[in-house]
Amino acid sequence: MEVGMEVENKQVIFKGYIERAPLETDMEVKAGNKITQLKVPKGSGAVLLKNLYLSCDPYMRARMREFYGSYLPPFVPGSPIEGLGISKVVDSDDPNFKPGDVVSGFVGWEEYSLLQKANQLRKFQQDDIPLSYHLGLLGMPGFTAYVGFYEVCSPKKGEFVFVSAAAGAVGQIVGQLAKLHGCYVVGSAGTNQKVDLLKNKLGFDEAFNYKEESDLDATLKRYFPEGIDIYFENVGGAMLDAVLLNMRVHGRVAVCGMVTLHSYYDPEGIHNLFALITKRIRMEGFLQSDYLHLFPQFVEQVSSYYKQGKIVYIEDMNEGLESSPAALAGLFTGKNIGKQVVRVARE
Amino acid sequence: MEVGMEVENKQVIFKGYIERAPLETDMEVKAGNKITQLKVPKGSGAVLLKNLYLSCDPYMRARMREFYGSYLPPFVPGSPIEGLGISKVVDSDDPNFKPGDVVSGFVGWEEYSLLQKANQLRKFQQDDIPLSYHLGLLGMPGFTAYVGFYEVCSPKKGEFVFVSAAAGAVGQIVGQLAKLHGCYVVGSAGTNQKVDLLKNKLGFDEAFNYKEESDLDATLKRYFPEGIDIYFENVGGAMLDAVLLNMRVHGRVAVCGMVTLHSYYDPEGIHNLFALITKRIRMEGFLQSDYLHLFPQFVEQVSSYYKQGKIVYIEDMNEGLESSPAALAGLFTGKNIGKQVVRVARE
């Protein structure tokens, strides 16, 4: 595709603010009404990207509510959804980027994104690791797993680790890092297919389908007769309440996500926080963005694990920008198996 | 009173297990039916104590339920309540203690306690600090405040600190330590008299009566327009939920007690835990008993503050063993002002 030519730029438009989990109908794919000239004005410092892969992540839901007090601003109704992506530079007026460079960073959910400032883009060298893995294993979710496990959970060899949403983008990596650290690891997921993956592909010691369990407290007592040292919390709600009853003294709960919550105000509530005192539990929320100084060592360590076959990685790839609203909504119903990405264009 | 004579030993008997907060009627004062001979059998290693002061503490409620998984075993129905006390040694077959020694430790709620083993007794030198203060300012509650504030809250000068149940045994000391550390400190309490004490005697920057506030979120926004860095949590429930909405990024919640809870299962639940993630909050339960290596430095520092007039201390003293059931029950309705103790006998 030649720089300077005009093209249609299909986009996924955010329709309006919601308080519940997103549905496919909260977004609209619009074609034909946007024309992009594939070049960047001189002196603008801008960068024009062709988007290859888009990342679907649970945190994006937070940007779909009209709330300005969080760490990222809300999406703008009528404008494209924004998220992490892998893109190729088409044209650049920024001396740090040249056409053909492969970058990751925040882009619009569209075929082409014009960034006025490229200062948050990260350029990387392609190697034998698939490009899209830089949205998961070697990207934000992998880094979330890495800092959450090593920095927040303070793990020790031999400890008992429980991971919820364990077949998801973050959970699958947490579980494998915990195994490599010498921990006993159990994961929960919402289908038997995912449970099978956890046990037979991802190397978890045990796994269970929480939808088939009527008493989560009893379930956890079955898998952790001696209790849980570390809970990597991805779901909130009833699972967290059951875990609190099964934590060991000086246990740690790394609070990464609460994907089951239907709103940021949890109407059911958490009822067993008294356990924090009797068991002296530390419960800590975290964001990977507070630990960016560790990103290079994370990439080095996890790439090395991957290349040595010590870590495997499961990705759920949707084809085409048109499929991205369903892909994002599917995160909140557990439709994805592994890290959800969307391929917008072939490299 | 001569060693070897027989005396009645009035006791406060625990009637049976409860799940709610204790009432006066859950205990019974029994006189006349226990005769103690005021001496210790040779070779027994035992110590006989005359109890001077008994401590009423919220944690004692946990021993009134039939639950064996906590850090202290439940009380035995039909036997005396047990708690921390200040006592004088009447007779001793333990070479470390001699008649006349003043000690603190776990004793029965009774006039005389025969301890088969004295290994948990702490002997101390009387000075110009009142004896009963060793149950509060220089005892377990003061130490709870000390380790909770310095070890769990990781305080920094200039931070915004909120203390609930601030006129209680622990809260009053936390607030004063925080002021001495250069923090801005607001306390909540349940009567205007307590609020007055917080502001005019204990040196809090601000204080409010939570019972007069209809919207705790709005109240906290009024007192902390820039948010809360440290919450010293003594009450649980609606206050904790409102605090979560007002924490600053990287805030810390030291979970010391949840005295408002009507049972260990909180039926109303905590609804705003999502804030743990967006604000990267660390919420940590703790027990002073995990930090006993710091006890000597605590006594030295807090005694010194007290003697220099940098810390004041409010004690609520009931007279007579007969008054102890009401004193303990009163903790859970907020009747006490400051640290609740019972004087069993004059020194």
Short mmCIF file of C-alpha atoms in Angstrom, two decimals, chain B residues 21-23 190-191 194 210-211 259 326-336:
data_model
loop_
_atom_site.label_atom_id
_atom_site.label_comp_id
_atom_site.label_asym_id
_atom_site.label_seq_id
_atom_site.Cartn_x
_atom_site.Cartn_y
_atom_site.Cartn_z
CA ALA B 21 -21.76 -9.26 70.01
CA PRO B 22 -21.68 -10.09 73.75
CA LEU B 23 -24.31 -8.91 76.20
CA GLY B 190 -19.98 7.70 68.10
CA THR B 191 -20.72 10.51 70.57
CA LYS B 194 -15.78 11.56 72.24
CA TYR B 210 -20.44 9.20 62.49
CA LYS B 211 -23.92 8.79 63.95
CA VAL B 259 -16.11 -3.91 65.99
CA ALA B 326 -21.32 -4.73 81.59
CA ALA B 327 -17.91 -3.24 80.84
CA LEU B 328 -17.14 -5.90 78.21
CA ALA B 329 -20.58 -5.67 76.60
CA GLY B 330 -20.29 -1.87 76.54
CA LEU B 331 -17.36 -2.04 74.12
CA PHE B 332 -19.72 -3.20 71.40
CA THR B 333 -22.23 -0.42 71.93
CA GLY B 334 -19.56 2.27 72.24
CA LYS B 335 -20.30 2.95 75.91
CA ASN B 336 -16.66 3.18 76.92
#
